[in-house]
Short mmCIF file of C-alpha atoms and ligand atoms in Angstrom, two decimals:
data_model
loop_
_atom_site.label_atom_id
_atom_site.label_comp_id
_atom_site.label_asym_id
_atom_site.label_seq_id
_atom_site.Cartn_x
_atom_site.Cartn_y
_atom_site.Cartn_z
CA MET A 187 -52.05 -42.62 200.22
CA LYS A 188 -49.71 -40.93 202.68
CA ILE A 189 -50.64 -38.60 205.49
CA ALA A 190 -48.19 -36.07 207.25
CA VAL A 191 -48.36 -34.80 210.38
CA ALA A 192 -45.46 -31.87 210.35
CA LYS A 193 -43.85 -30.08 213.32
CA GLU A 194 -45.05 -26.93 214.11
CA ILE A 195 -42.39 -24.06 213.64
CA GLU A 196 -44.94 -21.08 215.07
CA VAL A 197 -42.75 -20.30 218.61
CA CYS A 198 -45.76 -20.35 220.94
CA GLU A 199 -47.53 -23.44 218.93
CA ARG A 200 -47.43 -26.42 221.41
CA ARG A 201 -50.32 -28.18 219.78
CA VAL A 202 -50.00 -30.98 217.11
CA ALA A 203 -52.44 -31.93 214.43
CA LEU A 204 -52.63 -35.70 215.13
CA ILE A 205 -52.69 -37.53 218.32
CA PRO A 206 -51.00 -41.17 218.49
CA ASP A 207 -54.81 -42.72 219.26
CA ILE A 208 -56.19 -40.95 216.29
CA VAL A 209 -53.09 -41.91 214.26
CA ALA A 210 -53.27 -45.69 215.03
CA ARG A 211 -57.42 -45.63 213.61
CA LEU A 212 -56.17 -44.17 210.08
CA VAL A 213 -53.37 -46.97 210.11
CA LYS A 214 -55.86 -49.41 210.84
CA GLN A 215 -57.73 -47.95 207.88
CA GLY A 216 -55.21 -48.61 205.41
CA LEU A 217 -53.83 -45.04 205.08
CA GLU A 218 -49.73 -44.78 205.79
CA VAL A 219 -48.73 -42.18 208.66
CA LEU A 220 -45.39 -40.16 208.53
CA VAL A 221 -45.05 -38.03 211.46
CA GLU A 222 -42.15 -35.83 211.25
CA THR A 223 -39.70 -36.07 214.33
CA GLY A 224 -40.40 -34.72 217.82
CA ALA A 225 -43.95 -33.38 216.01
CA GLY A 226 -45.84 -33.94 219.60
CA ASP A 227 -43.18 -33.17 222.12
CA ARG A 228 -44.60 -30.00 223.31
CA ALA A 229 -48.08 -31.67 223.59
CA PHE A 230 -46.28 -34.71 225.59
CA PHE A 231 -46.71 -37.10 222.74
CA SER A 232 -43.55 -38.90 222.27
CA ASP A 233 -42.22 -40.25 218.96
CA ALA A 234 -42.25 -43.51 220.84
CA ALA A 235 -46.00 -43.26 220.96
CA TYR A 236 -46.48 -42.52 217.60
CA GLU A 237 -44.19 -45.28 216.21
CA ALA A 238 -46.10 -47.85 218.22
CA ALA A 239 -49.51 -46.57 216.54
CA GLY A 240 -48.22 -47.31 213.43
CA ALA A 241 -46.25 -44.19 212.16
CA THR A 242 -43.45 -43.77 210.71
CA ILE A 243 -41.10 -41.22 211.69
CA ILE A 244 -38.85 -39.33 209.34
CA ALA A 245 -36.40 -36.63 210.86
CA ASP A 246 -35.91 -34.93 207.21
CA THR A 247 -38.57 -32.06 207.25
CA ALA A 248 -38.54 -32.14 203.06
CA ARG A 249 -38.97 -35.70 203.06
CA VAL A 250 -42.14 -35.53 205.23
CA TRP A 251 -43.44 -32.89 203.06
CA GLY A 252 -42.38 -33.99 200.12
CA GLU A 253 -43.58 -37.58 200.17
CA ALA A 254 -46.95 -36.88 201.74
CA ASP A 255 -50.18 -36.66 199.46
CA VAL A 256 -52.13 -34.76 202.58
CA VAL A 257 -49.89 -32.81 205.29
CA LEU A 258 -52.20 -31.66 208.43
CA LYS A 259 -50.88 -28.70 210.52
CA VAL A 260 -52.05 -26.71 213.22
CA SER A 261 -50.78 -23.30 212.45
CA PRO A 262 -50.86 -21.70 208.71
CA PRO A 263 -47.61 -22.26 206.79
CA GLN A 264 -45.16 -19.58 207.30
CA GLU A 265 -41.38 -18.78 206.28
CA ARG A 266 -38.68 -21.20 207.52
CA SER A 267 -35.21 -20.24 209.85
CA ASP A 268 -33.28 -21.47 207.09
CA GLY A 269 -35.05 -18.49 204.53
CA SER A 270 -37.30 -20.89 202.98
CA SER A 271 -40.87 -21.34 203.27
CA GLU A 272 -43.44 -24.29 204.71
CA VAL A 273 -45.29 -23.66 201.16
CA GLU A 274 -42.35 -24.70 198.94
CA LEU A 275 -42.10 -28.02 200.59
CA LEU A 276 -45.47 -28.70 199.47
CA ARG A 277 -45.47 -31.48 196.57
CA GLU A 278 -47.70 -29.48 193.99
CA GLY A 279 -50.94 -31.29 193.68
CA SER A 280 -51.13 -32.25 197.35
CA VAL A 281 -53.46 -31.17 200.00
CA LEU A 282 -53.00 -29.02 203.18
CA ILE A 283 -55.48 -29.00 205.64
CA SER A 284 -54.79 -26.73 208.51
CA PHE A 285 -55.40 -23.32 210.11
CA LEU A 286 -55.02 -20.74 207.27
CA ASN A 287 -56.36 -17.54 208.56
CA PRO A 288 -57.25 -16.69 205.14
CA LEU A 289 -59.34 -13.87 205.39
CA GLY A 290 -56.78 -12.50 207.57
CA ASN A 291 -53.83 -13.03 205.63
CA PRO A 292 -54.80 -14.02 202.32
CA ALA A 293 -51.26 -14.03 200.71
CA VAL A 294 -50.86 -17.53 202.22
CA ALA A 295 -53.80 -18.51 200.03
CA GLN A 296 -52.24 -16.75 196.96
CA LYS A 297 -49.01 -18.79 197.51
CA LEU A 298 -50.76 -21.92 197.86
CA ALA A 299 -52.59 -21.67 194.74
CA GLU A 300 -49.23 -20.76 193.26
CA ARG A 301 -47.91 -23.91 194.57
CA LYS A 302 -50.67 -25.75 192.91
CA VAL A 303 -51.88 -27.20 196.42
CA SER A 304 -55.65 -27.91 197.45
CA ALA A 305 -55.71 -26.31 200.74
CA LEU A 306 -58.58 -26.81 202.88
CA SER A 307 -58.69 -24.26 206.18
CA MET A 308 -60.26 -25.41 209.32
CA GLU A 309 -61.56 -21.47 209.83
CA MET A 310 -64.04 -21.90 206.49
CA ILE A 311 -65.64 -25.13 207.64
CA PRO A 312 -69.58 -24.13 207.71
CA ARG A 313 -70.89 -23.71 211.35
CA SER A 314 -73.63 -26.19 210.59
CA THR A 315 -74.96 -29.50 212.25
CA ARG A 316 -73.34 -32.01 209.69
CA ALA A 317 -69.97 -30.23 209.91
CA GLN A 318 -69.96 -30.20 213.89
CA SER A 319 -67.40 -32.88 214.21
CA MET A 320 -65.00 -30.96 212.15
CA ASP A 321 -65.89 -27.46 213.82
CA ALA A 322 -62.18 -26.55 214.96
CA LEU A 323 -63.17 -23.22 215.60
CA SER A 324 -65.44 -24.29 218.04
CA SER A 325 -63.64 -27.04 219.84
CA GLN A 326 -60.49 -24.75 220.04
CA ALA A 327 -62.33 -21.56 221.17
CA SER A 328 -63.76 -23.74 224.20
CA ILE A 329 -60.55 -24.00 225.47
CA SER A 330 -60.09 -20.66 225.27
CA GLY A 331 -63.02 -19.74 227.02
CA TYR A 332 -61.91 -22.16 230.27
CA LYS A 333 -58.74 -21.02 230.10
CA ALA A 334 -59.52 -17.52 229.97
CA VAL A 335 -61.28 -17.63 233.25
CA LEU A 336 -58.64 -19.31 235.04
CA ILE A 337 -55.80 -16.90 234.04
CA GLY A 338 -58.19 -14.35 235.30
CA ALA A 339 -58.81 -16.05 238.82
CA ALA A 340 -55.20 -16.46 238.81
CA ALA A 341 -54.53 -12.49 238.38
CA LEU A 342 -57.45 -11.92 240.82
CA PRO A 343 -56.27 -10.41 244.29
CA LYS A 344 -59.68 -12.03 245.61
CA TYR A 345 -61.17 -15.51 245.74
CA PHE A 346 -63.85 -16.55 243.27
CA PRO A 347 -66.39 -18.27 245.40
CA MET A 348 -68.25 -17.08 248.29
CA LEU A 349 -66.86 -18.47 251.24
CA THR A 350 -68.14 -18.69 254.70
CA THR A 351 -65.14 -19.31 257.30
CA ALA A 352 -64.79 -18.39 260.60
CA ALA A 353 -62.45 -15.40 260.24
CA GLY A 354 -65.59 -13.78 258.27
CA THR A 355 -67.61 -13.97 255.18
CA ILE A 356 -66.21 -13.91 251.74
CA ALA A 357 -68.47 -12.32 248.74
CA PRO A 358 -68.07 -13.98 245.34
CA ALA A 359 -66.19 -12.03 242.65
CA LYS A 360 -68.56 -10.84 239.75
CA VAL A 361 -67.40 -12.18 236.56
CA PHE A 362 -68.54 -9.99 233.36
CA VAL A 363 -68.55 -11.81 230.01
CA MET A 364 -68.32 -10.27 226.73
CA GLY A 365 -69.68 -11.96 223.87
CA ALA A 366 -71.66 -15.30 224.31
CA GLY A 367 -70.03 -17.18 221.25
CA VAL A 368 -68.38 -20.69 221.74
CA ALA A 369 -65.53 -19.48 224.07
CA GLY A 370 -67.95 -16.75 225.99
CA LEU A 371 -70.52 -19.72 226.89
CA GLN A 372 -67.34 -21.56 228.04
CA ALA A 373 -66.40 -19.04 230.07
CA ILE A 374 -69.46 -18.62 231.55
CA ALA A 375 -69.60 -22.31 232.72
CA THR A 376 -66.36 -22.13 234.07
CA ALA A 377 -66.86 -18.97 235.94
CA ARG A 378 -69.89 -20.37 237.36
CA ARG A 379 -68.19 -23.75 237.85
CA LEU A 380 -65.22 -21.40 240.16
CA GLY A 381 -68.27 -19.84 242.40
CA ALA A 382 -68.67 -16.27 240.45
CA ILE A 383 -71.90 -14.68 240.03
CA VAL A 384 -71.82 -14.14 235.89
CA GLU A 385 -73.21 -11.48 233.64
CA ALA A 386 -73.02 -11.72 230.22
CA PHE A 387 -73.43 -9.74 227.04
CA ASP A 388 -73.80 -10.11 223.23
CA ILE A 389 -75.25 -7.94 220.42
CA ARG A 390 -76.88 -11.20 219.20
CA PRO A 391 -80.27 -11.68 221.19
CA ALA A 392 -80.07 -15.27 220.02
CA VAL A 393 -77.77 -16.42 222.79
CA LYS A 394 -79.87 -15.04 225.74
CA GLU A 395 -81.70 -18.51 226.83
CA GLU A 396 -77.78 -20.04 226.57
CA VAL A 397 -76.52 -17.35 228.72
CA LEU A 398 -79.91 -17.50 231.03
CA SER A 399 -79.42 -21.78 231.20
CA LEU A 400 -75.59 -21.39 232.30
CA GLY A 401 -76.81 -19.29 235.26
CA ALA A 402 -75.98 -16.22 234.04
CA LYS A 403 -77.43 -12.94 233.86
CA PHE A 404 -78.05 -11.65 230.00
CA VAL A 405 -77.47 -8.04 229.59
CA GLU A 406 -79.68 -7.18 226.87
CA VAL A 407 -79.34 -4.07 224.58
CA LYS A 408 -82.05 -3.44 222.10
CA LEU A 409 -80.86 -2.19 218.54
CA ASP A 410 -82.17 -0.46 215.52
CA GLU A 411 -80.15 -2.95 213.26
CA GLU A 412 -79.45 -6.75 212.15
CA THR A 413 -76.77 -7.92 214.45
CA ALA A 414 -76.25 -11.51 212.99
CA THR A 415 -75.61 -12.68 209.43
CA ALA A 416 -78.09 -15.64 208.00
CA GLY A 417 -75.15 -18.14 208.90
CA GLY A 418 -75.25 -17.05 212.41
CA TYR A 419 -72.14 -14.87 212.75
CA ALA A 420 -72.01 -11.27 214.29
CA ARG A 421 -72.19 -8.31 211.93
CA GLU A 422 -70.18 -5.35 212.24
CA ILE A 423 -72.33 -2.76 213.84
CA SER A 424 -72.83 1.11 213.27
CA GLU A 425 -71.25 3.73 215.21
CA ASP A 426 -74.77 4.68 217.10
CA SER A 427 -75.13 1.14 217.91
CA ARG A 428 -71.27 0.81 218.97
CA ARG A 429 -72.09 3.92 221.18
CA ARG A 430 -75.14 2.87 222.74
CA THR A 431 -73.73 -0.68 223.63
CA GLN A 432 -70.75 1.02 225.56
CA GLU A 433 -73.46 3.36 227.55
CA LEU A 434 -75.12 0.40 228.82
CA VAL A 435 -72.34 -1.92 229.39
CA ALA A 436 -69.99 0.83 231.32
CA ALA A 437 -72.02 0.23 234.12
CA HIS A 438 -71.95 -3.56 234.50
CA ILE A 439 -68.04 -3.09 233.95
CA LYS A 440 -67.69 -0.90 236.92
CA THR A 441 -68.91 -3.65 239.31
CA ALA A 442 -67.07 -6.16 238.14
CA ASP A 443 -64.08 -8.29 239.35
CA VAL A 444 -63.36 -10.02 236.36
CA VAL A 445 -64.21 -8.88 232.93
CA ILE A 446 -63.23 -11.27 229.76
CA THR A 447 -64.10 -10.16 226.47
CA THR A 448 -64.32 -12.50 223.46
CA ALA A 449 -66.24 -10.43 220.79
CA GLN A 450 -65.45 -10.83 217.41
CA VAL A 451 -66.69 -10.61 213.76
CA PRO A 452 -65.65 -12.82 211.08
CA GLY A 453 -63.35 -11.31 209.01
CA LYS A 454 -62.78 -7.85 210.66
CA LYS A 455 -60.80 -6.07 213.52
CA ALA A 456 -62.26 -7.28 217.06
CA PRO A 457 -64.91 -4.63 218.01
CA LEU A 458 -63.86 -1.93 220.62
CA LEU A 459 -65.99 -2.81 223.76
CA VAL A 460 -64.01 -1.32 226.97
CA THR A 461 -62.93 2.12 226.27
CA GLU A 462 -59.81 3.40 228.13
CA GLU A 463 -62.20 5.84 230.20
CA MET A 464 -63.96 2.63 231.02
CA VAL A 465 -60.53 0.72 232.46
CA MET A 466 -60.51 4.18 234.67
CA GLY A 467 -63.94 3.43 235.92
CA MET A 468 -63.15 0.07 236.87
CA LYS A 469 -62.25 -1.34 240.95
CA THR A 470 -58.77 -1.40 241.76
CA GLY A 471 -57.53 -4.69 241.58
CA SER A 472 -59.78 -5.71 238.90
CA VAL A 473 -58.78 -7.65 235.82
CA ILE A 474 -59.69 -7.73 232.18
CA VAL A 475 -58.91 -10.95 230.07
CA ASP A 476 -58.97 -10.17 226.17
CA ILE A 477 -59.10 -13.17 224.20
CA ALA A 478 -59.42 -11.26 221.28
CA ALA A 479 -56.27 -9.63 221.51
CA GLU A 480 -54.87 -11.44 218.55
CA GLN A 481 -57.51 -9.74 216.51
CA GLY A 482 -56.84 -6.17 217.56
CA GLY A 483 -58.53 -6.70 221.04
CA ASN A 484 -61.98 -5.70 222.51
CA CYS A 485 -60.30 -3.20 225.02
CA ALA A 486 -58.52 -0.31 224.36
CA CYS A 487 -55.93 -0.78 226.29
CA THR A 488 -54.77 -4.62 225.36
CA GLU A 489 -51.36 -5.49 224.18
CA PRO A 490 -51.35 -8.43 222.74
CA GLY A 491 -49.21 -10.82 224.42
CA LYS A 492 -48.55 -9.14 227.33
CA ASP A 493 -50.13 -8.73 230.82
CA ILE A 494 -50.27 -4.88 232.13
CA ILE A 495 -51.50 -3.12 234.54
CA LYS A 496 -53.30 0.37 233.40
CA HIS A 497 -55.37 2.48 236.01
CA GLY A 498 -54.99 -0.32 239.03
CA VAL A 499 -56.88 -2.81 236.39
CA THR A 500 -54.54 -6.05 235.17
CA ILE A 501 -54.92 -6.55 231.41
CA ILE A 502 -53.89 -9.49 229.98
CA GLY A 503 -54.02 -9.85 226.12
CA PRO A 504 -53.19 -13.97 225.36
CA ILE A 505 -52.17 -15.39 222.24
CA ASN A 506 -53.07 -18.45 221.24
CA LEU A 507 -54.63 -19.53 224.40
CA PRO A 508 -55.69 -23.31 223.17
CA SER A 509 -52.18 -24.19 222.91
CA SER A 510 -51.47 -23.81 226.44
CA VAL A 511 -53.50 -26.61 226.88
CA PRO A 512 -51.90 -28.73 224.50
CA VAL A 513 -53.13 -32.65 225.33
CA HIS A 514 -56.76 -31.85 224.93
CA ALA A 515 -56.60 -29.10 222.17
CA SER A 516 -54.12 -31.61 220.01
CA GLN A 517 -57.02 -34.39 220.86
CA LEU A 518 -59.92 -32.29 219.81
CA TYR A 519 -58.39 -30.90 216.58
CA SER A 520 -57.29 -34.28 215.74
CA LYS A 521 -60.72 -35.64 215.73
CA ASN A 522 -62.06 -32.26 213.62
CA LEU A 523 -59.18 -33.17 211.03
CA THR A 524 -59.80 -36.60 210.45
CA SER A 525 -63.56 -36.15 210.17
CA LEU A 526 -62.63 -33.71 207.45
CA LEU A 527 -60.34 -36.12 205.63
CA GLN A 528 -62.85 -38.74 205.94
CA LEU A 529 -64.44 -36.65 203.35
CA ILE A 530 -61.96 -36.39 200.96
CA ILE A 531 -60.51 -39.68 201.03
CA LYS A 532 -62.58 -42.60 199.17
CA ASN A 533 -61.44 -45.77 198.32
CA ASN A 534 -57.59 -45.03 199.54
CA ALA A 535 -57.46 -41.93 196.96
CA ILE A 536 -58.16 -38.15 197.42
CA GLN A 537 -61.56 -37.14 195.58
CA ILE A 538 -61.95 -33.54 196.47
CA ASP A 539 -66.13 -33.22 195.63
CA PHE A 540 -67.23 -29.66 195.67
CA GLY A 541 -70.71 -30.69 195.52
CA ASP A 542 -70.14 -31.10 199.10
CA ASP A 543 -70.95 -27.72 200.76
CA ILE A 544 -67.89 -28.26 203.83
CA ILE A 545 -65.61 -29.01 200.93
CA ASN A 546 -66.92 -26.50 198.61
CA ASP A 547 -66.65 -23.97 201.76
CA ALA A 548 -63.11 -24.99 203.21
CA CYS A 549 -61.37 -25.97 200.41
CA ILE A 550 -60.02 -22.51 199.44
CA THR A 551 -57.30 -23.11 196.48
CA HIS A 552 -57.48 -25.99 193.57
CA ALA A 553 -55.67 -26.28 190.61
CA GLY A 554 -53.72 -23.22 191.13
CA GLU A 555 -56.51 -20.99 192.01
CA ILE A 556 -58.10 -18.95 195.21
CA ARG A 557 -61.62 -20.51 194.83
CA ASN A 558 -63.36 -18.66 197.72
CA SER A 559 -64.73 -15.40 197.08
CA ARG A 560 -64.23 -13.93 200.41
CA VAL A 561 -60.76 -15.19 200.33
CA LYS A 562 -60.05 -12.97 196.87
CA GLU A 563 -61.88 -9.86 198.11
CA ALA A 564 -59.62 -10.03 201.34
CA LEU A 565 -56.65 -10.15 198.98
CA GLN A 566 -57.86 -7.61 196.77
CA THR A 567 -58.28 -5.23 199.89
CA VAL A 568 -54.75 -6.10 200.85
CA VAL A 569 -53.10 -5.72 197.67
CA GLY A 570 -54.95 -2.36 197.07
CA ALA A 571 -53.88 -1.40 200.61
CA GLY A 572 -50.34 -1.80 199.49
P1 LIG B 168 -66.90 -15.32 216.68
O1 LIG B 168 -65.90 -16.09 217.73
O2 LIG B 168 -67.27 -14.96 215.57
O3 LIG B 168 -67.45 -14.30 218.12
C1 LIG B 168 -67.91 -14.54 219.62
C2 LIG B 168 -68.97 -13.48 219.71
O4 LIG B 168 -69.13 -12.21 219.79
C3 LIG B 168 -70.50 -13.66 218.96
O5 LIG B 168 -71.09 -14.30 220.28
C4 LIG B 168 -70.80 -12.56 218.61
O6 LIG B 168 -72.02 -12.36 218.76
C5 LIG B 168 -70.07 -11.56 219.48
N1 LIG B 168 -70.24 -10.12 219.19
C6 LIG B 168 -69.24 -9.25 218.50
N2 LIG B 168 -69.24 -8.55 218.22
C7 LIG B 168 -69.93 -8.00 219.26
C8 LIG B 168 -70.20 -6.80 219.83
N3 LIG B 168 -69.78 -5.74 219.16
N4 LIG B 168 -70.76 -6.73 221.14
C9 LIG B 168 -70.42 -7.48 221.88
N5 LIG B 168 -70.99 -8.84 221.43
C10 LIG B 168 -70.12 -9.31 220.39
O7 LIG B 168 -68.43 -16.38 217.27
P2 LIG B 168 -68.52 -17.85 217.64
O8 LIG B 168 -68.46 -18.17 218.97
O9 LIG B 168 -67.29 -18.86 216.85
O10 LIG B 168 -69.87 -18.32 217.27
C11 LIG B 168 -70.21 -17.91 215.63
C12 LIG B 168 -71.49 -18.31 215.63
O11 LIG B 168 -71.31 -19.95 215.62
C13 LIG B 168 -72.79 -18.25 216.60
O12 LIG B 168 -73.93 -18.06 216.20
C14 LIG B 168 -72.46 -19.68 217.36
O13 LIG B 168 -73.93 -20.57 218.01
C15 LIG B 168 -72.24 -20.25 215.88
N6 LIG B 168 -72.09 -21.84 215.68
C16 LIG B 168 -72.86 -22.87 215.41
C17 LIG B 168 -72.37 -24.41 215.37
C18 LIG B 168 -73.51 -25.35 214.69
O14 LIG B 168 -74.00 -24.93 214.56
N7 LIG B 168 -72.77 -26.70 214.72
C19 LIG B 168 -71.20 -24.71 216.01
C20 LIG B 168 -70.33 -23.27 216.47
C21 LIG B 168 -70.97 -22.12 216.51
#
């Protein structure tokens, strides 16, 4: 059984799918691990470290992908600089496990199905207690929340903590976190550790207790509609609810030094929480870090991948924040991947058991078919729009 670790070709991707420590464990288990030359370089894991862990280092990309029974990656497969595609490198009947963004870019799922690959999407792992060790959305979102606060603190022309000095007293910074999911909660904890006063807002009232337990104030809005799905995710809210939440949060945004926006609705464009008018009402020198930038942004002024100053406010739209902490992001992701790998490898052979709810949800293509109804729907929407 050969497991391959492919080198990421996405320009801003510094993470690697498996770190050497985890490779050593898989080798001990009797699996053969192939690592593409330089796969861990941008996360500071050398070829020598993988070799010492028992992996075989291979320079020929086509061989790494073509020989593998299972290919492990971070970013979804994409076109290569020579015009070929990573999907074509996969052997028919092999397994790919990676972030695949199947709801945002269902065309990749179609290509994987045509290639007769069994593709497991890390985004589709259920958010259940049993799947916690495989939950890469959570492990990586937590890094985003942490890093967003550091970026906000670095861009703020003020201190975060309250300081009493001989030269006078500095008031603590006020941080407003919008969206209190995994990233938002980590942002709250990090901002609190840096000494800020923190307020947080979410349309799901269930998060109130968690926000309070982290020492932040919860800004509550009562809406006349259900705001969460049975799975615990947020729903897209009505225009009327959106207006009411915007009215409520406007006052809190006005007094904030740093606003961290993390709100997302799975499979949809990120909700607009901060209008340009709200930005105009903010204090000069204040900062917005919009970590939903890649999904369209929570702030009307966000430009994905850019830091801009508008109406005296620094607006930062970071892309792929987990990649900026590549050592720990790769460590956590490796653990998520191998936990999933253990579910599909039985007696040194691949067994994809759709009776297992985790496999059933995560496996989006198998035997030439797209087998997830949400991915099929997303594909039809794209085809219809085209
Ligand atoms: P997410 O990234 O999809 O969204 C981030 C946050 O944005 C969510 O808290 C959401 O409620 C909020 N949001 C959406 N629309 C908003 C709006 N208009 N205004 C304000 N906030 C808005 O969320 P996530 O971090 O992936 O977490 C999703 C759910 O999964 C949560 O209920 C979380 O507790 C749950 N979860 C469960 C497990 C587990 O049980 N193993 C693990 C991780 C997450």
